[in-house]
């Protein structure tokens, strides 16, 4: 199964050793299995043993990488943040921030693999998280980490004279635009493309949150 992007795995750096790549691949296999099972049976109906079995690994291997079953989805969620930040990093310094952010958000949520497979898995995962505080905590933590990693990218695009507070606020707004859009979309049966899709909801949220920010004018 493909990962649920925009919260999906990305290849590791070329400098990674073979052992590190194998570890990362195993973590992602476990994360996929956890995501599938949570969507199918909910967190309460899923055990660490179930996840290990679905992933084809020993239970001790599961606990080598994750403290509990909810933590197992973190690599998929973190990978999605990596994906959209990588798209933003392709933008050239001096590009209007509103334009750069909207383009990166749209591209990350309209990739054919996202539309074809990942978004429905994301919807199932977020529905499962709605009733599980520990799973929601992982979701929020990964979003917070993504926001922190977004700050230097926005600062680079904004230029050396950019106000630090404005950069931080914009990073928070951009992160929350995607997060809230996915959360709202997951509560219903909205389409994966077109009006009501995550991409259109995220762009709408981005405009609403950043409209009064001097940095994007």
Backbone as numpy.savetxt, mean C-alpha at the origin, in Angstrom:
# Nx Ny Nz CAx CAy CAz Cx Cy Cz
-1.07 -16.34 -6.94 -1.91 -15.14 -6.94 -1.05 -13.90 -6.94
-1.46 -12.91 -7.73 -0.77 -11.63 -7.70 -1.07 -10.94 -6.38
-0.16 -10.07 -6.00 -0.35 -9.37 -4.74 -1.37 -8.26 -4.90
-2.01 -7.84 -3.78 -3.03 -6.81 -3.87 -2.45 -5.43 -3.96
-2.10 -5.01 -5.14 -1.58 -3.69 -5.28 -2.73 -2.70 -5.26
-2.58 -1.38 -4.87 -1.29 -0.77 -4.71 -0.48 -1.25 -3.54
-1.02 -2.15 -2.72 -0.25 -2.69 -1.61 0.22 -4.06 -2.03
1.39 -4.05 -2.73 1.86 -5.24 -3.41 3.36 -5.31 -3.37
3.96 -6.50 -3.58 5.39 -6.65 -3.46 6.15 -6.10 -4.65
7.31 -5.61 -4.39 8.21 -5.16 -5.44 9.53 -5.89 -5.32
10.24 -6.08 -6.44 11.53 -6.74 -6.36 12.49 -5.98 -5.47
13.34 -6.69 -4.77 14.31 -6.07 -3.91 15.43 -5.44 -4.70
16.28 -4.67 -4.05 17.40 -4.04 -4.72 18.31 -5.07 -5.36
18.95 -4.66 -6.44 19.83 -5.57 -7.15 20.98 -6.04 -6.27
21.31 -5.20 -5.27 22.44 -5.54 -4.40 22.11 -6.64 -3.40
20.85 -7.03 -3.30 20.48 -8.07 -2.34 21.17 -9.38 -2.70
21.56 -10.11 -1.68 22.14 -11.42 -1.90 21.05 -12.41 -2.27
21.46 -13.57 -2.78 20.50 -14.61 -3.12 19.71 -15.03 -1.88
20.40 -15.13 -0.74 19.72 -15.51 0.50 18.67 -14.49 0.90
19.00 -13.21 0.76 18.05 -12.16 1.11 16.85 -12.19 0.18
17.09 -12.45 -1.11 15.99 -12.51 -2.06 15.08 -13.70 -1.75
15.67 -14.81 -1.36 14.87 -15.97 -1.02 14.03 -15.71 0.23
14.62 -15.04 1.21 13.87 -14.69 2.41 12.70 -13.77 2.08
12.97 -12.78 1.23 11.91 -11.85 0.84 10.80 -12.57 0.08
11.19 -13.51 -0.78 10.18 -14.26 -1.54 9.33 -15.12 -0.61
9.96 -15.72 0.39 9.21 -16.53 1.36 8.24 -15.66 2.15
8.69 -14.50 2.57 7.81 -13.58 3.30 6.60 -13.19 2.46
6.83 -12.96 1.18 5.73 -12.57 0.31 4.77 -13.73 0.05
5.31 -14.93 -0.04 4.43 -16.10 -0.17 3.52 -16.23 1.05
4.11 -16.03 2.22 3.32 -16.10 3.46 2.30 -14.97 3.48
2.72 -13.77 3.07 1.81 -12.62 3.07 0.63 -12.85 2.12
0.89 -13.39 0.96 -0.20 -13.69 0.02 -1.19 -14.67 0.64
-0.63 -15.72 1.25 -1.49 -16.73 1.86 -2.35 -16.12 2.97
-1.74 -15.27 3.79 -2.49 -14.63 4.87 -3.60 -13.75 4.31
-3.28 -12.99 3.29 -4.27 -12.11 2.68 -5.44 -12.91 2.11
-5.16 -13.97 1.42 -6.21 -14.82 0.86 -7.12 -15.37 1.96
-6.50 -15.91 3.00 -7.27 -16.56 4.06 -8.08 -15.55 4.88
-7.52 -14.39 5.13 -8.27 -13.37 5.85 -9.50 -12.94 5.04
-9.32 -12.82 3.73 -10.44 -12.43 2.88 -11.50 -13.54 2.83
-11.06 -14.79 2.86 -11.98 -15.92 2.75 -12.68 -16.24 4.07
-11.91 -16.21 5.16 -12.44 -16.71 6.44 -12.41 -15.69 7.58
-11.82 -14.53 7.33 -11.67 -13.55 8.39 -10.53 -13.90 9.32
-10.00 -12.91 10.06 -8.90 -13.18 10.98 -9.25 -14.21 12.05
-10.47 -14.14 12.56 -10.85 -15.09 13.62 -10.92 -16.52 13.10
-11.20 -16.68 11.82 -11.29 -18.02 11.25 -10.01 -18.51 10.63
-8.93 -17.78 10.87 -7.62 -18.12 10.28 -6.58 -18.22 11.38
-5.78 -19.26 11.34 -4.69 -19.42 12.29 -3.35 -19.29 11.58
-2.31 -19.12 12.38 -0.96 -19.09 11.80 -0.65 -20.41 11.09
-1.15 -21.50 11.65 -0.96 -22.81 11.02 -1.62 -22.86 9.65
-2.81 -22.28 9.54 -3.51 -22.23 8.25 -2.68 -21.46 7.22
-2.14 -20.34 7.65 -1.36 -19.51 6.73 -0.10 -20.25 6.28
0.60 -20.87 7.24 1.81 -21.61 6.89 1.50 -22.73 5.91
0.39 -23.43 6.15 0.01 -24.53 5.26 -0.30 -24.01 3.87
-1.07 -22.92 3.77 -1.40 -22.35 2.47 -0.15 -21.88 1.73
0.81 -21.35 2.49 2.05 -20.85 1.88 3.04 -21.96 1.57
2.80 -23.15 2.11 3.71 -24.25 1.86 5.00 -24.18 2.66
4.92 -23.62 3.88 6.10 -23.52 4.73 5.78 -24.13 6.09
6.82 -24.42 6.84 6.64 -24.94 8.19 6.19 -23.81 9.12
5.49 -24.18 10.18 5.02 -23.17 11.13 6.20 -22.42 11.74
7.29 -23.11 11.99 8.46 -22.43 12.57 9.01 -21.38 11.59
8.87 -21.64 10.29 9.30 -20.65 9.30 8.42 -19.41 9.38
7.12 -19.63 9.55 6.21 -18.49 9.71 6.66 -17.62 10.87
6.92 -18.23 12.02 7.28 -17.44 13.20 8.71 -16.91 13.14
9.48 -17.37 12.20 10.81 -16.79 12.00 10.68 -15.37 11.46
9.62 -15.14 10.70 9.45 -13.85 10.05 8.38 -12.96 10.68
7.38 -13.56 11.31 6.25 -12.78 11.80 5.89 -13.15 13.23
5.55 -12.13 14.02 5.18 -12.38 15.42 3.79 -12.97 15.55
2.90 -12.61 14.64 1.53 -13.11 14.70 0.93 -13.11 13.31
-0.29 -13.62 13.20 -0.90 -13.79 11.89 -1.20 -12.45 11.20
-1.58 -11.44 11.98 -1.89 -10.16 11.37 -0.66 -9.51 10.75
0.49 -9.66 11.41 1.72 -9.06 10.90 2.11 -9.63 9.54
1.58 -10.79 9.21 2.00 -11.46 7.98 1.62 -10.70 6.72
0.63 -9.81 6.78 0.23 -9.08 5.58 1.11 -7.87 5.32
1.96 -7.49 6.26 2.73 -6.25 6.15 3.58 -6.16 4.89
4.27 -7.24 4.44 5.08 -7.09 3.23 4.29 -6.68 2.00
3.05 -7.17 1.89 2.23 -6.77 0.75 1.84 -5.30 0.85
1.45 -4.88 2.01 1.05 -3.48 2.18 2.23 -2.55 1.97
3.37 -2.90 2.51 4.56 -2.05 2.36 5.00 -1.99 0.90
4.86 -3.10 0.19 5.26 -3.11 -1.22 4.43 -2.18 -2.07
3.15 -2.04 -1.71 2.31 -1.11 -2.45 2.76 0.33 -2.30
3.14 0.68 -1.09 3.69 2.02 -0.88 4.97 2.22 -1.67
5.80 1.20 -1.72 7.03 1.28 -2.52 6.71 1.56 -3.99
5.65 0.90 -4.47 5.27 1.04 -5.87 4.88 2.47 -6.21
4.00 3.06 -5.41 3.54 4.40 -5.79 4.60 5.46 -5.55
5.45 5.25 -4.53 6.55 6.20 -4.33 7.56 6.10 -5.47
7.78 4.91 -6.00 8.69 4.76 -7.13 8.17 5.51 -8.35
6.85 5.50 -8.54 6.27 6.26 -9.65 6.46 7.76 -9.43
6.29 8.20 -8.19 6.49 9.62 -7.90 7.96 10.00 -8.10
8.86 9.09 -7.77 10.29 9.37 -7.90 10.70 9.57 -9.36
9.89 9.10 -10.29 10.19 9.30 -11.71 9.94 10.73 -12.17
9.20 11.49 -11.37 8.90 12.87 -11.74 10.14 13.75 -11.58
10.26 14.73 -12.45 11.44 15.61 -12.42 11.24 16.76 -11.43
12.30 17.15 -10.73 12.20 18.31 -9.85 11.69 19.53 -10.63
10.83 20.28 -10.00 10.23 21.42 -10.67 8.88 21.12 -11.27
8.53 19.83 -11.42 7.19 19.48 -11.88 6.18 19.96 -10.85
5.11 20.60 -11.26 4.11 21.04 -10.27 3.68 19.87 -9.38
3.69 20.11 -8.08 3.44 19.01 -7.15 2.06 18.39 -7.33
1.06 19.22 -7.56 -0.29 18.68 -7.74 -0.33 17.73 -8.93
0.33 18.10 -10.00 0.37 17.28 -11.21 1.14 15.98 -10.96
2.29 16.09 -10.30 3.12 14.90 -10.05 2.41 13.90 -9.15
1.79 14.40 -8.09 1.10 13.51 -7.15 -0.10 12.85 -7.80
-0.89 13.61 -8.52 -2.08 13.03 -9.17 -1.67 11.97 -10.19
-0.62 12.24 -10.94 -0.18 11.27 -11.94 0.29 9.98 -11.29
1.07 10.10 -10.21 1.57 8.90 -9.53 0.44 8.09 -8.90
-0.51 8.79 -8.28 -1.65 8.10 -7.67 -2.45 7.37 -8.74
-2.74 8.05 -9.82 -3.54 7.44 -10.89 -2.83 6.25 -11.50
-1.55 6.40 -11.79 -0.81 5.28 -12.39 -0.77 4.08 -11.47
-0.60 4.33 -10.17 -0.48 3.21 -9.23 -1.78 2.44 -9.07
-2.90 3.10 -9.33 -4.20 2.45 -9.12 -4.90 2.04 -10.42
-4.23 2.25 -11.55 -4.81 1.84 -12.83 -3.91 0.88 -13.59
-2.87 0.40 -12.94 -2.02 -0.63 -13.55 -2.90 -1.85 -13.88
-2.71 -2.48 -15.05 -3.54 -3.63 -15.41 -3.56 -4.75 -14.38
-2.43 -4.99 -13.72 -2.40 -6.05 -12.71 -3.22 -5.66 -11.49
-3.24 -4.38 -11.17 -4.05 -3.90 -10.05 -5.52 -4.13 -10.36
-5.92 -3.71 -11.55 -7.33 -3.83 -11.93 -7.72 -5.30 -12.09
-6.84 -6.09 -12.68 -7.18 -7.46 -13.00 -7.32 -8.38 -11.80
-6.48 -8.19 -10.80 -6.49 -9.12 -9.68 -6.39 -8.46 -8.32
-5.50 -7.48 -8.20 -5.13 -7.02 -6.87 -6.19 -6.28 -6.09
-6.99 -5.47 -6.76 -7.92 -4.63 -6.01 -8.98 -5.44 -5.27
-9.48 -6.50 -5.87 -10.48 -7.29 -5.18 -9.90 -7.97 -3.94
-8.64 -8.37 -4.01 -7.99 -8.95 -2.84 -7.81 -7.88 -1.77
-7.46 -6.67 -2.20 -7.33 -5.56 -1.26 -8.66 -5.28 -0.58
-9.73 -5.34 -1.34 -11.06 -5.10 -0.76 -11.36 -6.13 0.32
-11.06 -7.41 0.03 -11.31 -8.44 1.02 -10.48 -8.26 2.27
-9.23 -7.84 2.10 -8.35 -7.64 3.24 -8.84 -6.49 4.12
-9.23 -5.38 3.50 -9.70 -4.24 4.28 -11.03 -4.52 4.96
-11.87 -5.31 4.34 -13.11 -5.71 5.01 -12.80 -6.56 6.24
-11.81 -7.44 6.10 -11.41 -8.25 7.25 -10.83 -7.38 8.35
-10.07 -6.35 7.97 -9.44 -5.47 8.96 -10.47 -4.65 9.73
-11.63 -4.41 9.13 -12.64 -3.60 9.80 -13.07 -4.19 11.13
-13.00 -5.50 11.26 -13.41 -6.14 12.50 -12.28 -6.68 13.34
-11.05 -6.32 12.99 -9.89 -6.86 13.70 -8.91 -5.73 14.02
-8.86 -5.26 15.27 -7.97 -4.15 15.62 -6.50 -4.40 15.31
-6.04 -5.63 15.49 -4.62 -5.91 15.24 -4.29 -5.80 13.75
-5.22 -6.23 12.90 -5.00 -6.12 11.46 -5.07 -4.66 11.02
-5.99 -3.90 11.60 -6.05 -2.47 11.30 -4.77 -1.76 11.73
-4.21 -2.19 12.86 -2.98 -1.57 13.34 -1.84 -1.76 12.35
-1.77 -2.93 11.73 -0.75 -3.17 10.71 -0.98 -2.24 9.52
-2.22 -2.12 9.09 -2.58 -1.25 7.97 -2.17 0.20 8.26
-2.50 0.70 9.45 -2.16 2.07 9.79 -0.65 2.26 9.93
0.01 1.28 10.52 1.46 1.40 10.69 2.18 1.48 9.35
1.79 0.63 8.42 2.43 0.64 7.11 2.17 1.95 6.39
0.96 2.49 6.54 0.68 3.79 5.93 1.53 4.89 6.55
1.71 4.84 7.86 2.55 5.84 8.52 3.99 5.75 8.03
4.50 4.54 7.91 5.87 4.36 7.42 6.01 4.86 5.98
4.97 4.61 5.18 5.00 5.09 3.80 5.01 6.61 3.75
4.21 7.23 4.61 4.18 8.70 4.68 5.56 9.26 5.01
6.23 8.66 5.97 7.56 9.13 6.36 8.55 9.02 5.21
8.45 7.94 4.43 9.35 7.75 3.29 8.99 8.65 2.11
7.77 9.17 2.11 7.33 10.06 1.05 7.90 11.47 1.21
8.20 11.86 2.43 8.65 13.23 2.71 9.85 13.63 1.85
10.95 12.87 1.81 12.09 13.32 1.00 11.79 13.37 -0.49
10.88 12.55 -0.98 10.53 12.60 -2.40 9.81 13.90 -2.73
8.87 14.29 -1.86 8.16 15.54 -2.07 9.11 16.72 -1.91
10.01 16.64 -0.94 10.98 17.72 -0.73 11.86 17.90 -1.97
12.25 16.80 -2.60 13.07 16.88 -3.81 12.31 17.57 -4.94
11.03 17.22 -5.09 10.23 17.84 -6.15 9.95 19.31 -5.85
9.76 19.62 -4.57 9.41 21.00 -4.19 10.60 21.95 -4.28
11.80 21.42 -4.17 12.98 22.27 -4.26 13.55 22.65 -2.90
14.77 23.15 -2.88 15.47 23.42 -1.61 14.83 24.50 -0.74
14.01 25.36 -1.32 13.41 26.44 -0.55 12.04 26.07 0.01
11.62 24.83 -0.19 10.29 24.42 0.27 10.21 24.45 1.79
9.06 24.86 2.29 8.82 24.89 3.72 8.67 23.47 4.25
9.38 23.14 5.32 9.38 21.78 5.86 7.99 21.36 6.33
7.26 22.27 6.94 5.92 21.94 7.41 5.00 21.65 6.23
5.11 22.44 5.17 4.27 22.23 3.99 4.56 20.87 3.36
5.81 20.49 3.32 6.19 19.19 2.76 5.60 18.06 3.58
5.70 18.17 4.90 5.14 17.14 5.77 3.63 17.02 5.61
2.97 18.16 5.56 1.51 18.15 5.41 1.11 17.52 4.08
1.85 17.81 3.04 1.52 17.26 1.73 1.75 15.76 1.70
2.80 15.29 2.36 3.04 13.85 2.44 1.92 13.15 3.18
1.46 13.77 4.26 0.34 13.19 5.02 -0.93 13.17 4.19
-1.20 14.26 3.48 -2.41 14.34 2.67 -2.41 13.32 1.55
-1.29 13.17 0.87 -1.21 12.23 -0.24 -1.38 10.80 0.24
-0.76 10.48 1.36 -0.89 9.13 1.91 -2.32 8.85 2.32
-2.93 9.81 3.00 -4.29 9.61 3.47 -5.30 9.58 2.33
-5.00 10.27 1.24 -5.92 10.24 0.09 -6.06 8.82 -0.44
-4.96 8.11 -0.56 -5.01 6.73 -1.04 -5.63 5.83 0.02
-5.21 6.00 1.26 -5.71 5.14 2.34 -7.22 5.25 2.47
-7.73 6.48 2.56 -9.16 6.67 2.76 -9.94 6.21 1.53
-9.41 6.48 0.35 -10.10 6.05 -0.87 -10.27 4.53 -0.89
-9.23 3.82 -0.54 -9.32 2.36 -0.53 -10.26 1.87 0.56
-10.22 2.51 1.71 -11.10 2.09 2.80 -12.57 2.30 2.43
-12.89 3.46 1.86 -14.27 3.74 1.47 -14.71 2.79 0.37
-13.87 2.61 -0.63 -14.19 1.72 -1.75 -14.43 0.30 -1.26
-13.66 -0.15 -0.29 -13.75 -1.54 0.16 -15.05 -1.85 0.88
-15.75 -0.82 1.35 -16.98 -1.07 2.09 -18.17 -1.38 1.19
-18.02 -1.12 -0.10 -19.12 -1.37 -1.03 -18.70 -2.30 -2.15
-19.43 -2.21 -3.24 -19.17 -3.05 -4.41 -18.83 -2.21 -5.62
-18.12 -1.11 -5.38 -17.75 -0.21 -6.46 -16.85 -0.87 -7.48
-16.80 -0.29 -8.68 -15.99 -0.87 -9.76 -14.50 -0.66 -9.53
-13.69 -1.39 -10.27 -12.24 -1.22 -10.18 -11.73 -0.18 -11.16
-12.58 0.23 -12.10 -12.20 1.28 -13.05 -13.36 2.25 -13.20
-13.03 3.45 -13.67 -14.08 4.42 -13.94 -14.59 5.10 -12.69
-15.74 5.77 -12.81 -16.32 6.47 -11.65 -16.54 5.53 -10.47
-16.15 5.99 -9.28 -16.31 5.17 -8.10 -15.19 4.18 -7.86
-14.20 4.15 -8.73 -13.06 3.24 -8.56 -12.05 3.83 -7.58
-11.12 3.03 -7.08 -10.10 3.57 -6.17 -9.32 4.74 -6.77
-9.01 4.67 -8.07 -8.24 5.75 -8.68 -9.00 7.06 -8.65
-10.27 7.03 -9.04 -11.05 8.28 -9.06 -11.31 8.78 -7.65
-11.57 7.87 -6.71 -11.78 8.29 -5.33 -10.51 8.90 -4.74
-9.36 8.30 -5.03 -8.10 8.80 -4.49 -7.76 10.18 -5.04
-7.99 10.38 -6.34 -7.72 11.71 -6.92 -8.65 12.75 -6.32
-9.92 12.38 -6.16 -10.88 13.31 -5.53 -10.43 13.66 -4.11
-10.02 12.64 -3.36 -9.56 12.88 -1.99 -8.30 13.74 -1.98
-7.40 13.49 -2.92 -6.17 14.28 -3.00 -6.49 15.74 -3.24
-7.42 16.02 -4.17 -7.80 17.41 -4.43 -8.42 18.06 -3.19
-9.30 17.30 -2.53 -9.98 17.85 -1.35 -9.00 18.17 -0.23
-7.99 17.33 -0.05 -7.06 17.50 1.06 -5.97 18.53 0.78
-5.66 18.76 -0.48 -4.52 19.63 -0.81 -4.94 20.95 -1.44
-6.22 21.16 -1.65 -6.67 22.34 -2.39 -6.19 23.65 -1.78
-6.14 23.71 -0.44 -5.73 24.96 0.20 -4.26 25.04 0.54
-3.47 24.08 0.09 -2.05 24.07 0.46 -1.24 24.92 -0.53
-0.52 25.91 -0.04 0.30 26.74 -0.94 1.30 25.94 -1.77
1.78 24.81 -1.21 2.81 24.04 -1.89 2.35 23.48 -3.22
1.04 23.27 -3.39 0.56 22.68 -4.63 -0.07 23.71 -5.58
-0.06 24.95 -5.20 -0.63 25.97 -6.08 0.32 26.30 -7.21
